[in-house]
PDB file of C-alpha atoms in Angstrom:
ATOM      1  CA  MET S   1     -22.853  22.256  20.537  1.00  0.00           C
ATOM      2  CA  CYS S   2     -24.183  25.400  18.891  1.00  0.00           C
ATOM      3  CA  ILE S   3     -23.077  26.083  15.328  1.00  0.00           C
ATOM      4  CA  ARG S   4     -23.562  29.520  13.828  1.00  0.00           C
ATOM      5  CA  ASP S   5     -25.501  29.387  10.565  1.00  0.00           C
ATOM      6  CA  SER S   6     -22.635  31.022   8.625  1.00  0.00           C
ATOM      7  CA  ASN S   7     -20.145  28.307   9.725  1.00  0.00           C
ATOM      8  CA  LEU S   8     -22.604  25.566   8.818  1.00  0.00           C
ATOM      9  CA  THR S   9     -23.377  27.166   5.446  1.00  0.00           C
ATOM     10  CA  GLU S  10     -19.658  27.652   4.721  1.00  0.00           C
ATOM     11  CA  GLY S  11     -18.906  24.034   5.634  1.00  0.00           C
ATOM     12  CA  ILE S  12     -21.694  22.606   3.482  1.00  0.00           C
ATOM     13  CA  ASN S  13     -20.739  24.810   0.515  1.00  0.00           C
ATOM     14  CA  LYS S  14     -17.068  23.770   0.798  1.00  0.00           C
ATOM     15  CA  LEU S  15     -18.021  20.099   1.015  1.00  0.00           C
ATOM     16  CA  TRP S  16     -20.135  20.309  -2.165  1.00  0.00           C
ATOM     17  CA  ILE S  17     -17.356  22.180  -4.012  1.00  0.00           C
ATOM     18  CA  ASP S  18     -14.661  19.711  -2.879  1.00  0.00           C
ATOM     19  CA  TYR S  19     -16.822  16.637  -3.592  1.00  0.00           C
ATOM     20  CA  PRO S  20     -18.966  17.466  -6.659  1.00  0.00           C
ATOM     21  CA  ASP S  21     -20.422  13.905  -6.798  1.00  0.00           C
ATOM     22  CA  LEU S  22     -21.371  13.854  -3.101  1.00  0.00           C
ATOM     23  CA  LYS S  23     -24.222  11.496  -2.195  1.00  0.00           C
ATOM     24  CA  TYR S  24     -26.243  11.571   1.052  1.00  0.00           C
ATOM     25  CA  ARG S  25     -28.573   8.885   2.282  1.00  0.00           C
ATOM     26  CA  THR S  26     -30.495   9.193   5.551  1.00  0.00           C
ATOM     27  CA  GLU S  27     -32.300   6.205   6.987  1.00  0.00           C
ATOM     28  CA  ILE S  28     -34.737   6.332   9.914  1.00  0.00           C
ATOM     29  CA  LEU S  29     -33.697   3.706  12.458  1.00  0.00           C
ATOM     30  CA  SER S  30     -36.463   4.378  14.997  1.00  0.00           C
ATOM     31  CA  TRP S  31     -39.070   6.944  15.979  1.00  0.00           C
ATOM     32  CA  GLU S  32     -41.336   7.665  18.892  1.00  0.00           C
ATOM     33  CA  LYS S  33     -44.024  10.265  19.511  1.00  0.00           C
ATOM     34  CA  LYS S  34     -44.402  11.847  22.944  1.00  0.00           C
ATOM     35  CA  ASP S  35     -47.080  14.509  23.242  1.00  0.00           C
ATOM     36  CA  ALA S  36     -46.460  16.978  20.386  1.00  0.00           C
ATOM     37  CA  ASN S  37     -42.825  15.911  19.876  1.00  0.00           C
ATOM     38  CA  TRP S  38     -41.244  13.279  17.656  1.00  0.00           C
ATOM     39  CA  PHE S  39     -37.958  11.631  18.651  1.00  0.00           C
ATOM     40  CA  VAL S  40     -36.147  10.141  15.666  1.00  0.00           C
ATOM     41  CA  LYS S  41     -32.910   8.146  15.443  1.00  0.00           C
ATOM     42  CA  THR S  42     -31.239   8.300  12.003  1.00  0.00           C
ATOM     43  CA  LEU S  43     -28.217   6.962  10.150  1.00  0.00           C
ATOM     44  CA  THR S  44     -26.750   9.244   7.482  1.00  0.00           C
ATOM     45  CA  THR S  45     -24.253   7.832   4.980  1.00  0.00           C
ATOM     46  CA  ILE S  46     -22.187  10.237   2.876  1.00  0.00           C
ATOM     47  CA  THR S  47     -19.917   9.245  -0.025  1.00  0.00           C
ATOM     48  CA  GLY S  48     -17.997  11.251  -2.584  1.00  0.00           C
ATOM     49  CA  ASN S  49     -14.775  11.674  -4.533  1.00  0.00           C
ATOM     50  CA  LYS S  50     -12.422  14.578  -5.101  1.00  0.00           C
ATOM     51  CA  ILE S  51      -9.084  15.193  -6.796  1.00  0.00           C
ATOM     52  CA  SER S  52      -6.300  16.751  -4.701  1.00  0.00           C
ATOM     53  CA  ASN S  53      -2.660  17.032  -5.885  1.00  0.00           C
ATOM     54  CA  GLN S  54      -3.507  14.741  -8.840  1.00  0.00           C
ATOM     55  CA  ARG S  55      -4.801  12.078  -6.417  1.00  0.00           C
ATOM     56  CA  LYS S  56      -8.333  10.740  -6.215  1.00  0.00           C
ATOM     57  CA  ILE S  57      -9.620  10.800  -2.634  1.00  0.00           C
ATOM     58  CA  ARG S  58     -12.717   8.827  -1.639  1.00  0.00           C
ATOM     59  CA  LEU S  59     -14.865   9.986   1.286  1.00  0.00           C
ATOM     60  CA  GLU S  60     -17.095   7.606   3.258  1.00  0.00           C
ATOM     61  CA  SER S  61     -18.893   8.852   6.362  1.00  0.00           C
ATOM     62  CA  ARG S  62     -21.518   7.357   8.696  1.00  0.00           C
ATOM     63  CA  ILE S  63     -23.287   9.523  11.263  1.00  0.00           C
ATOM     64  CA  GLU S  64     -25.838   8.146  13.690  1.00  0.00           C
ATOM     65  CA  SER S  65     -27.881  10.848  15.401  1.00  0.00           C
ATOM     66  CA  HIS S  66     -30.948  11.494  17.515  1.00  0.00           C
ATOM     67  CA  GLN S  67     -33.264  14.415  16.762  1.00  0.00           C
ATOM     68  CA  SER S  68     -36.354  15.797  18.394  1.00  0.00           C
ATOM     69  CA  PHE S  69     -38.934  17.525  16.209  1.00  0.00           C
ATOM     70  CA  GLN S  70     -41.667  19.930  17.215  1.00  0.00           C
ATOM     71  CA  THR S  71     -44.093  21.301  14.602  1.00  0.00           C
ATOM     72  CA  ASN S  72     -41.914  19.997  11.735  1.00  0.00           C
ATOM     73  CA  LYS S  73     -38.722  21.681  12.981  1.00  0.00           C
ATOM     74  CA  ILE S  74     -35.643  20.069  14.527  1.00  0.00           C
ATOM     75  CA  VAL S  75     -35.477  21.293  18.127  1.00  0.00           C
ATOM     76  CA  THR S  76     -32.445  19.287  19.272  1.00  0.00           C
ATOM     77  CA  GLN S  77     -29.907  17.020  17.644  1.00  0.00           C
ATOM     78  CA  GLU S  78     -27.263  14.808  19.226  1.00  0.00           C
ATOM     79  CA  ILE S  79     -24.572  12.936  17.297  1.00  0.00           C
ATOM     80  CA  LEU S  80     -24.484   9.407  18.757  1.00  0.00           C
ATOM     81  CA  SER S  81     -21.621   8.070  16.630  1.00  0.00           C
ATOM     82  CA  GLU S  82     -19.550   9.287  13.707  1.00  0.00           C
ATOM     83  CA  THR S  83     -16.935   7.643  11.501  1.00  0.00           C
ATOM     84  CA  THR S  84     -15.296   9.271   8.490  1.00  0.00           C
ATOM     85  CA  LYS S  85     -12.841   7.464   6.240  1.00  0.00           C
ATOM     86  CA  LEU S  86     -10.723   9.014   3.495  1.00  0.00           C
ATOM     87  CA  THR S  87      -8.827   6.675   1.163  1.00  0.00           C
ATOM     88  CA  SER S  88      -6.491   7.188  -1.758  1.00  0.00           C
ATOM     89  CA  GLY S  89      -4.284   5.031  -3.964  1.00  0.00           C
ATOM     90  CA  GLU S  90      -4.503   1.661  -5.700  1.00  0.00           C
ATOM     91  CA  GLN S  91      -4.659  -0.420  -2.497  1.00  0.00           C
ATOM     92  CA  PRO S  92      -5.456   1.778   0.519  1.00  0.00           C
ATOM     93  CA  PRO S  93      -4.652  -0.057   3.774  1.00  0.00           C
ATOM     94  CA  LYS S  94      -7.666  -1.995   5.088  1.00  0.00           C
ATOM     95  CA  VAL S  95      -8.039  -1.399   8.813  1.00  0.00           C
ATOM     96  CA  VAL S  96     -10.037  -2.488  11.836  1.00  0.00           C
ATOM     97  CA  VAL S  97     -10.661   0.199  14.465  1.00  0.00           C
ATOM     98  CA  ASN S  98     -11.141  -0.640  18.134  1.00  0.00           C
ATOM     99  CA  LEU S  99     -12.574   2.267  20.112  1.00  0.00           C
ATOM    100  CA  PRO S 100     -15.269   2.427  22.795  1.00  0.00           C
ATOM    101  CA  ALA S 101     -18.395   4.437  21.914  1.00  0.00           C
ATOM    102  CA  THR S 102     -18.446   6.144  25.330  1.00  0.00           C
ATOM    103  CA  VAL S 103     -15.807   6.824  27.966  1.00  0.00           C
ATOM    104  CA  LYS S 104     -16.146   8.366  31.437  1.00  0.00           C
ATOM    105  CA  VAL S 105     -14.579  11.747  32.215  1.00  0.00           C
ATOM    106  CA  GLY S 106     -10.893  11.350  33.129  1.00  0.00           C
ATOM    107  CA  GLU S 107     -10.788   7.660  32.157  1.00  0.00           C
ATOM    108  CA  THR S 108      -7.985   6.289  29.959  1.00  0.00           C
ATOM    109  CA  PHE S 109      -9.036   4.269  26.910  1.00  0.00           C
ATOM    110  CA  ASP S 110      -7.452   2.486  23.949  1.00  0.00           C
ATOM    111  CA  PHE S 111      -7.632   3.603  20.320  1.00  0.00           C
ATOM    112  CA  ASP S 112      -6.308   0.832  18.065  1.00  0.00           C
ATOM    113  CA  VAL S 113      -6.147   1.077  14.271  1.00  0.00           C
ATOM    114  CA  ILE S 114      -4.999  -2.323  13.039  1.00  0.00           C
ATOM    115  CA  LEU S 115      -3.960  -3.242   9.523  1.00  0.00           C
ATOM    116  CA  SER S 116      -6.225  -6.184   8.582  1.00  0.00           C
ATOM    117  CA  GLU S 117      -3.879  -7.616   5.942  1.00  0.00           C
ATOM    118  CA  PRO S 118      -0.263  -8.802   6.088  1.00  0.00           C
ATOM    119  CA  LEU S 119       2.292  -6.002   5.926  1.00  0.00           C
ATOM    120  CA  GLY S 120       4.729  -8.138   3.905  1.00  0.00           C
ATOM    121  CA  ASN S 121       7.801  -6.207   2.754  1.00  0.00           C
ATOM    122  CA  ASN S 122       5.959  -2.882   2.611  1.00  0.00           C
ATOM    123  CA  LEU S 123       6.886   0.023   4.842  1.00  0.00           C
ATOM    124  CA  LEU S 124       4.051   1.561   6.845  1.00  0.00           C
ATOM    125  CA  ALA S 125       3.918   5.091   8.239  1.00  0.00           C
ATOM    126  CA  GLY S 126       1.220   6.587  10.386  1.00  0.00           C
ATOM    127  CA  MET S 127       0.148   8.789  13.244  1.00  0.00           C
ATOM    128  CA  THR S 128      -2.771   9.400  15.589  1.00  0.00           C
ATOM    129  CA  ILE S 129      -4.126  12.716  16.876  1.00  0.00           C
ATOM    130  CA  PHE S 130      -7.042  13.496  19.176  1.00  0.00           C
ATOM    131  CA  GLY S 131      -8.952  16.476  20.534  1.00  0.00           C
ATOM    132  CA  LYS S 132     -12.365  17.939  21.200  1.00  0.00           C
ATOM    133  CA  VAL S 133     -14.912  18.150  18.393  1.00  0.00           C
ATOM    134  CA  ASN S 134     -14.502  21.507  16.658  1.00  0.00           C
ATOM    135  CA  ILE S 135     -16.454  22.805  13.641  1.00  0.00           C
ATOM    136  CA  ASN S 136     -13.298  24.466  12.274  1.00  0.00           C
ATOM    137  CA  ASP S 137     -11.636  21.041  11.907  1.00  0.00           C
ATOM    138  CA  TYR S 138     -14.358  20.120   9.397  1.00  0.00           C
ATOM    139  CA  LEU S 139     -13.417  23.149   7.312  1.00  0.00           C
ATOM    140  CA  ASP S 140      -9.630  23.010   7.784  1.00  0.00           C
ATOM    141  CA  PRO S 141      -8.409  19.582   9.011  1.00  0.00           C
ATOM    142  CA  PRO S 142      -5.213  19.601  11.096  1.00  0.00           C
ATOM    143  CA  LYS S 143      -1.916  18.359   9.641  1.00  0.00           C
ATOM    144  CA  ILE S 144      -0.822  14.941  10.926  1.00  0.00           C
ATOM    145  CA  PRO S 145       2.961  14.345  11.057  1.00  0.00           C
ATOM    146  CA  LEU S 146       3.857  10.767  10.050  1.00  0.00           C
ATOM    147  CA  LYS S 147       6.253   8.334  11.737  1.00  0.00           C
ATOM    148  CA  LEU S 148       7.578   5.046  10.370  1.00  0.00           C
ATOM    149  CA  LEU S 149       5.760   2.179  12.136  1.00  0.00           C
ATOM    150  CA  LYS S 150       7.373  -1.045  13.320  1.00  0.00           C
ATOM    151  CA  SER S 151       4.114  -2.998  13.436  1.00  0.00           C
ATOM    152  CA  GLY S 152       0.881  -3.367  11.494  1.00  0.00           C
ATOM    153  CA  GLY S 153      -1.089  -0.592  13.118  1.00  0.00           C
ATOM    154  CA  LEU S 154      -1.354   2.187  15.656  1.00  0.00           C
ATOM    155  CA  PHE S 155      -2.018   1.447  19.312  1.00  0.00           C
ATOM    156  CA  LYS S 156      -2.638   4.423  21.609  1.00  0.00           C
ATOM    157  CA  ARG S 157      -3.750   4.901  25.221  1.00  0.00           C
ATOM    158  CA  ILE S 158      -5.645   8.149  25.393  1.00  0.00           C
ATOM    159  CA  PRO S 159      -6.824  10.162  28.404  1.00  0.00           C
ATOM    160  CA  ALA S 160     -10.454  11.265  28.154  1.00  0.00           C
ATOM    161  CA  GLN S 161     -11.099  14.957  28.506  1.00  0.00           C
ATOM    162  CA  ASP S 162     -11.896  16.356  31.929  1.00  0.00           C
ATOM    163  CA  LYS S 163     -15.486  17.331  31.114  1.00  0.00           C
ATOM    164  CA  PRO S 164     -18.400  15.675  29.292  1.00  0.00           C
ATOM    165  CA  GLN S 165     -18.095  16.470  25.586  1.00  0.00           C
ATOM    166  CA  ASP S 166     -17.385  14.653  22.361  1.00  0.00           C
ATOM    167  CA  GLN S 167     -13.810  13.932  21.333  1.00  0.00           C
ATOM    168  CA  TRP S 168     -12.426  13.157  17.867  1.00  0.00           C
ATOM    169  CA  LEU S 169      -9.680  10.638  17.218  1.00  0.00           C
ATOM    170  CA  SER S 170      -7.955  10.547  13.848  1.00  0.00           C
ATOM    171  CA  SER S 171      -5.437   8.119  12.477  1.00  0.00           C
ATOM    172  CA  ILE S 172      -3.651   7.891   9.155  1.00  0.00           C
ATOM    173  CA  LEU S 173      -1.816   4.897   7.671  1.00  0.00           C
ATOM    174  CA  VAL S 174       0.347   5.345   4.574  1.00  0.00           C
ATOM    175  CA  ARG S 175       1.868   2.619   2.395  1.00  0.00           C
ATOM    176  CA  ASN S 176       3.511   2.819  -1.016  1.00  0.00           C
ATOM    177  CA  ASP S 177       0.221   1.716  -2.643  1.00  0.00           C
ATOM    178  CA  GLY S 178      -2.346   3.735  -0.688  1.00  0.00           C
ATOM    179  CA  ILE S 179      -3.465   5.905   2.204  1.00  0.00           C
ATOM    180  CA  THR S 180      -6.269   5.422   4.730  1.00  0.00           C
ATOM    181  CA  MET S 181      -7.354   8.100   7.202  1.00  0.00           C
ATOM    182  CA  ILE S 182     -10.031   7.336   9.810  1.00  0.00           C
ATOM    183  CA  THR S 183     -11.721   9.822  12.164  1.00  0.00           C
ATOM    184  CA  LYS S 184     -14.094   8.583  14.858  1.00  0.00           C
ATOM    185  CA  ARG S 185     -16.080  10.304  17.574  1.00  0.00           C
ATOM    186  CA  VAL S 186     -16.133   9.097  21.171  1.00  0.00           C
ATOM    187  CA  LYS S 187     -18.584  10.484  23.733  1.00  0.00           C
ATOM    188  CA  ILE S 188     -17.087  11.587  27.060  1.00  0.00           C
ATOM    189  CA  ILE S 189     -19.793  11.084  29.699  1.00  0.00           C
ATOM    190  CA  PRO S 190     -20.011  12.031  33.429  1.00  0.00           C
TER     191      PRO S 190
END
C-alpha cells in the first residue's frame, strides 16, 4: 500500500496531539543481510492515553512488520500483524480474540471476541465491523452501532475479500463499568 507523505504526516501529527503521552518501542526480532540489503523483522508497541468526552481512553497497539533496507533507507515494508486495543472505564471488559493471521481469497473465517470473565447480572452491548485496510480509518475511525448481546461475546463468520489485500476487523464491547474496542488485521492471500 502506498501512503502519500501528507496523509502519513497528518496521521502522525493527529496521533501525537490526541495522545500527548504516547510511547513507542520498537524491538528487532530478526535480521538477515543479503548482498547490499538488510531484511529486518520488528515488533512496535505503542501506548498512550487521551481524554475524550470527560473519559480517559487508553491505547495499546502491537505491530509486527518486515522491512528491507538499502543504503540506510527503508525500501519496502510489510505489516505482518497488527492489533490495536482501546479501553475506557473502571473495569473494561477483558476479552480473548480468535482470528486467523491469514485467510485465502474468498474463504469464510471466524472472528470471535469472547468475554474472558463471567457476565453476571451486567448487560453487554457490542458490534463487529470489517473492511479493507484504509489510511483514512486511522484518521477518522468509522462509527460502530451497538446491539444488546445475549451472550458473553461476539461470534461472526466473515467472507474474505475477493483479492489479496489486508482486511481490518473491529469489535467493541460495552458494559456499565467499561468499554473495550479491538481492531486486528488479517492478511488475505492468494
